[in-house]
Amino acid sequence: MSDYVSNIKTIAAPRSRVYDRLSNLGGLASIQDRLPEEAREKISIEAIDNDSCAFVIPAAGRLVLRIVERSPEETIKLATDQSPIDLTIWIQLLEPAPGDTRLRLTLRADLNFFLKKMIGGKLQEGVDKLADMLAMIPYNY
C-alpha cells in the first residue's frame, strides 16, 4: 500500500458546515460547473448521488467512489467501487478555532512497484489538486 497525503488546507468556515457539505456528495453536483476548464476537460463526471460519484479519467477509465464511513465532523472515508486500482480516500477535518477548519486528504492505493513508479507522482499531484478544490468550495452559504 502507498499513501499520498495533501498539504493541510485552511477553510474559513465552521467544521460542521464543511462536514455537512462534503459528507453529502449530491450537494457537490452544483460545483462541477465551477471547476476550472482544464479539470472539466480531463475528468468527465457521469453521476453523483448522496453516497457516490462516478467519473471517467482518460487513460485510467471509469472510477466510482462511494462513501463507506462517516465520523461526524471529523472524517469521511471513500473507497472505490469500480476501479482498475483499489483506492481509499480519507477527508480529515479539524477546527483549531471557531470558524477555522483545517482539511487534509490521504489517499491509499494498492500499487505494485512498477505502478507506483509510473503513477505515484500523478496520484500525489491529484491529491494536492483535490484538496485545493475542496478548500475553494463556498461553505458559508
PDB file of C-alpha atoms in Angstrom:
ATOM      1  CA  MET A   1       0.000   0.000   0.000  1.00  0.00           C
ATOM      2  CA  SER A   2       1.127   3.511  -0.825  1.00  0.00           C
ATOM      3  CA  ASP A   3      -0.115   6.644   0.942  1.00  0.00           C
ATOM      4  CA  TYR A   4      -0.312  10.103  -0.623  1.00  0.00           C
ATOM      5  CA  VAL A   5      -1.094  12.980   1.756  1.00  0.00           C
ATOM      6  CA  SER A   6      -2.083  16.517   0.811  1.00  0.00           C
ATOM      7  CA  ASN A   7      -0.868  19.686   2.444  1.00  0.00           C
ATOM      8  CA  ILE A   8      -3.192  20.991   5.146  1.00  0.00           C
ATOM      9  CA  LYS A   9      -5.700  23.487   3.745  1.00  0.00           C
ATOM     10  CA  THR A  10      -7.409  26.269   5.700  1.00  0.00           C
ATOM     11  CA  ILE A  11     -11.121  26.897   5.247  1.00  0.00           C
ATOM     12  CA  ALA A  12     -12.778  29.962   6.785  1.00  0.00           C
ATOM     13  CA  ALA A  13     -15.946  28.169   7.869  1.00  0.00           C
ATOM     14  CA  PRO A  14     -17.114  26.105  10.839  1.00  0.00           C
ATOM     15  CA  ARG A  15     -16.163  22.434  10.697  1.00  0.00           C
ATOM     16  CA  SER A  16     -19.840  21.420  10.963  1.00  0.00           C
ATOM     17  CA  ARG A  17     -20.648  23.235   7.689  1.00  0.00           C
ATOM     18  CA  VAL A  18     -17.633  21.808   5.898  1.00  0.00           C
ATOM     19  CA  TYR A  19     -18.506  18.298   7.065  1.00  0.00           C
ATOM     20  CA  ASP A  20     -22.183  18.689   6.091  1.00  0.00           C
ATOM     21  CA  ARG A  21     -21.223  19.812   2.598  1.00  0.00           C
ATOM     22  CA  LEU A  22     -18.577  17.149   1.961  1.00  0.00           C
ATOM     23  CA  SER A  23     -20.392  14.209   3.568  1.00  0.00           C
ATOM     24  CA  ASN A  24     -23.235  14.507   1.049  1.00  0.00           C
ATOM     25  CA  LEU A  25     -21.757  14.048  -2.405  1.00  0.00           C
ATOM     26  CA  GLY A  26     -25.082  15.027  -4.006  1.00  0.00           C
ATOM     27  CA  GLY A  27     -24.517  18.572  -2.771  1.00  0.00           C
ATOM     28  CA  LEU A  28     -21.260  18.729  -4.713  1.00  0.00           C
ATOM     29  CA  ALA A  29     -23.060  18.403  -8.054  1.00  0.00           C
ATOM     30  CA  SER A  30     -23.678  22.162  -8.007  1.00  0.00           C
ATOM     31  CA  ILE A  31     -19.953  22.935  -8.013  1.00  0.00           C
ATOM     32  CA  GLN A  32     -18.961  20.873 -11.043  1.00  0.00           C
ATOM     33  CA  ASP A  33     -19.763  23.845 -13.308  1.00  0.00           C
ATOM     34  CA  ARG A  34     -17.259  25.907 -11.315  1.00  0.00           C
ATOM     35  CA  LEU A  35     -14.364  23.539 -11.942  1.00  0.00           C
ATOM     36  CA  PRO A  36     -11.517  25.021 -13.955  1.00  0.00           C
ATOM     37  CA  GLU A  37     -11.761  24.356 -17.693  1.00  0.00           C
ATOM     38  CA  GLU A  38      -8.669  22.134 -17.630  1.00  0.00           C
ATOM     39  CA  ALA A  39     -10.246  19.928 -14.939  1.00  0.00           C
ATOM     40  CA  ARG A  40     -13.507  19.608 -16.909  1.00  0.00           C
ATOM     41  CA  GLU A  41     -11.519  18.542 -19.966  1.00  0.00           C
ATOM     42  CA  LYS A  42      -9.628  15.883 -18.014  1.00  0.00           C
ATOM     43  CA  ILE A  43     -12.450  14.468 -15.892  1.00  0.00           C
ATOM     44  CA  SER A  44     -15.931  13.615 -17.108  1.00  0.00           C
ATOM     45  CA  ILE A  45     -18.416  13.338 -14.230  1.00  0.00           C
ATOM     46  CA  GLU A  46     -21.083  10.758 -15.072  1.00  0.00           C
ATOM     47  CA  ALA A  47     -23.246  10.587 -11.971  1.00  0.00           C
ATOM     48  CA  ILE A  48     -23.390  11.943  -8.437  1.00  0.00           C
ATOM     49  CA  ASP A  49     -25.734  10.983  -5.617  1.00  0.00           C
ATOM     50  CA  ASN A  50     -25.551  11.393  -1.830  1.00  0.00           C
ATOM     51  CA  ASP A  51     -23.143   8.491  -1.317  1.00  0.00           C
ATOM     52  CA  SER A  52     -21.269   8.020  -4.594  1.00  0.00           C
ATOM     53  CA  CYS A  53     -19.673   9.746  -7.546  1.00  0.00           C
ATOM     54  CA  ALA A  54     -18.856   8.165 -10.916  1.00  0.00           C
ATOM     55  CA  PHE A  55     -16.459   9.770 -13.354  1.00  0.00           C
ATOM     56  CA  VAL A  56     -14.175   8.926 -16.245  1.00  0.00           C
ATOM     57  CA  ILE A  57     -10.498   9.832 -16.331  1.00  0.00           C
ATOM     58  CA  PRO A  58      -8.777   9.482 -19.715  1.00  0.00           C
ATOM     59  CA  ALA A  59      -6.171   6.707 -19.714  1.00  0.00           C
ATOM     60  CA  ALA A  60      -7.456   5.449 -16.336  1.00  0.00           C
ATOM     61  CA  GLY A  61     -11.049   4.571 -17.151  1.00  0.00           C
ATOM     62  CA  ARG A  62     -14.253   4.733 -15.146  1.00  0.00           C
ATOM     63  CA  LEU A  63     -13.955   5.284 -11.416  1.00  0.00           C
ATOM     64  CA  VAL A  64     -16.741   5.069  -8.850  1.00  0.00           C
ATOM     65  CA  LEU A  65     -16.067   6.436  -5.361  1.00  0.00           C
ATOM     66  CA  ARG A  66     -18.501   5.613  -2.566  1.00  0.00           C
ATOM     67  CA  ILE A  67     -18.627   6.966   0.988  1.00  0.00           C
ATOM     68  CA  VAL A  68     -18.027   3.929   3.191  1.00  0.00           C
ATOM     69  CA  GLU A  69     -17.682   5.614   6.578  1.00  0.00           C
ATOM     70  CA  ARG A  70     -18.632   8.899   8.199  1.00  0.00           C
ATOM     71  CA  SER A  71     -17.352  10.108  11.583  1.00  0.00           C
ATOM     72  CA  PRO A  72     -19.433  13.219  12.256  1.00  0.00           C
ATOM     73  CA  GLU A  73     -17.461  16.430  11.815  1.00  0.00           C
ATOM     74  CA  GLU A  74     -14.132  14.561  11.738  1.00  0.00           C
ATOM     75  CA  THR A  75     -13.617  12.112   8.882  1.00  0.00           C
ATOM     76  CA  ILE A  76     -15.216  10.997   5.630  1.00  0.00           C
ATOM     77  CA  LYS A  77     -13.856   7.785   4.138  1.00  0.00           C
ATOM     78  CA  LEU A  78     -14.391   6.980   0.469  1.00  0.00           C
ATOM     79  CA  ALA A  79     -13.415   3.809  -1.376  1.00  0.00           C
ATOM     80  CA  THR A  80     -13.558   2.693  -4.984  1.00  0.00           C
ATOM     81  CA  ASP A  81     -16.459   0.547  -6.112  1.00  0.00           C
ATOM     82  CA  GLN A  82     -15.287   0.171  -9.673  1.00  0.00           C
ATOM     83  CA  SER A  83     -11.709   0.991 -10.473  1.00  0.00           C
ATOM     84  CA  PRO A  84      -8.663  -0.509 -12.116  1.00  0.00           C
ATOM     85  CA  ILE A  85      -6.823   0.239  -8.823  1.00  0.00           C
ATOM     86  CA  ASP A  86      -8.107  -0.139  -5.249  1.00  0.00           C
ATOM     87  CA  LEU A  87      -8.173   3.337  -3.695  1.00  0.00           C
ATOM     88  CA  THR A  88      -9.280   4.695  -0.345  1.00  0.00           C
ATOM     89  CA  ILE A  89      -9.509   8.413   0.430  1.00  0.00           C
ATOM     90  CA  TRP A  90      -9.873   9.986   3.858  1.00  0.00           C
ATOM     91  CA  ILE A  91     -11.038  13.583   4.254  1.00  0.00           C
ATOM     92  CA  GLN A  92      -9.924  14.716   7.696  1.00  0.00           C
ATOM     93  CA  LEU A  93     -11.241  17.871   9.357  1.00  0.00           C
ATOM     94  CA  LEU A  94     -10.019  19.776  12.423  1.00  0.00           C
ATOM     95  CA  GLU A  95     -11.223  23.071  13.892  1.00  0.00           C
ATOM     96  CA  PRO A  96      -8.420  24.643  15.951  1.00  0.00           C
ATOM     97  CA  ALA A  97     -10.518  27.801  16.464  1.00  0.00           C
ATOM     98  CA  PRO A  98     -14.196  28.605  15.831  1.00  0.00           C
ATOM     99  CA  GLY A  99     -14.802  29.151  12.109  1.00  0.00           C
ATOM    100  CA  ASP A 100     -11.289  27.975  11.193  1.00  0.00           C
ATOM    101  CA  THR A 101     -11.348  24.483   9.677  1.00  0.00           C
ATOM    102  CA  ARG A 102      -8.302  22.556   8.533  1.00  0.00           C
ATOM    103  CA  LEU A 103      -8.657  19.913   5.815  1.00  0.00           C
ATOM    104  CA  ARG A 104      -6.232  17.154   4.875  1.00  0.00           C
ATOM    105  CA  LEU A 105      -6.664  14.351   2.336  1.00  0.00           C
ATOM    106  CA  THR A 106      -4.988  10.968   2.461  1.00  0.00           C
ATOM    107  CA  LEU A 107      -5.161   8.602  -0.494  1.00  0.00           C
ATOM    108  CA  ARG A 108      -4.144   4.979  -0.042  1.00  0.00           C
ATOM    109  CA  ALA A 109      -3.592   2.954  -3.208  1.00  0.00           C
ATOM    110  CA  ASP A 110      -2.806  -0.707  -3.686  1.00  0.00           C
ATOM    111  CA  LEU A 111       0.031  -0.355  -6.195  1.00  0.00           C
ATOM    112  CA  ASN A 112       2.746  -2.755  -7.214  1.00  0.00           C
ATOM    113  CA  PHE A 113       6.309  -1.474  -7.552  1.00  0.00           C
ATOM    114  CA  PHE A 114       6.005  -0.642 -11.266  1.00  0.00           C
ATOM    115  CA  LEU A 115       2.667   1.180 -10.949  1.00  0.00           C
ATOM    116  CA  LYS A 116       3.996   3.151  -8.001  1.00  0.00           C
ATOM    117  CA  LYS A 117       6.942   4.339 -10.101  1.00  0.00           C
ATOM    118  CA  MET A 118       4.682   5.132 -13.083  1.00  0.00           C
ATOM    119  CA  ILE A 119       1.757   6.929 -11.412  1.00  0.00           C
ATOM    120  CA  GLY A 120       2.831   7.722  -7.840  1.00  0.00           C
ATOM    121  CA  GLY A 121       3.723  11.307  -8.743  1.00  0.00           C
ATOM    122  CA  LYS A 122       0.425  11.793 -10.570  1.00  0.00           C
ATOM    123  CA  LEU A 123      -1.508  10.482  -7.550  1.00  0.00           C
ATOM    124  CA  GLN A 124       0.301  12.924  -5.248  1.00  0.00           C
ATOM    125  CA  GLU A 125      -0.430  15.757  -7.667  1.00  0.00           C
ATOM    126  CA  GLY A 126      -4.077  14.680  -7.865  1.00  0.00           C
ATOM    127  CA  VAL A 127      -4.466  14.599  -4.071  1.00  0.00           C
ATOM    128  CA  ASP A 128      -2.992  18.090  -3.790  1.00  0.00           C
ATOM    129  CA  LYS A 129      -5.284  19.464  -6.522  1.00  0.00           C
ATOM    130  CA  LEU A 130      -8.348  17.814  -4.994  1.00  0.00           C
ATOM    131  CA  ALA A 131      -7.516  19.337  -1.604  1.00  0.00           C
ATOM    132  CA  ASP A 132      -7.162  22.746  -3.272  1.00  0.00           C
ATOM    133  CA  MET A 133     -10.557  22.341  -4.972  1.00  0.00           C
ATOM    134  CA  LEU A 134     -12.266  21.258  -1.742  1.00  0.00           C
ATOM    135  CA  ALA A 135     -10.790  24.274   0.050  1.00  0.00           C
ATOM    136  CA  MET A 136     -12.254  26.638  -2.595  1.00  0.00           C
ATOM    137  CA  ILE A 137     -15.860  25.445  -2.191  1.00  0.00           C
ATOM    138  CA  PRO A 138     -18.095  28.149  -0.671  1.00  0.00           C
ATOM    139  CA  TYR A 139     -19.102  26.721   2.722  1.00  0.00           C
ATOM    140  CA  ASN A 140     -20.699  29.831   4.236  1.00  0.00           C
ATOM    141  CA  TYR A 141     -23.997  29.693   2.380  1.00  0.00           C
TER     142      TYR A 141
END
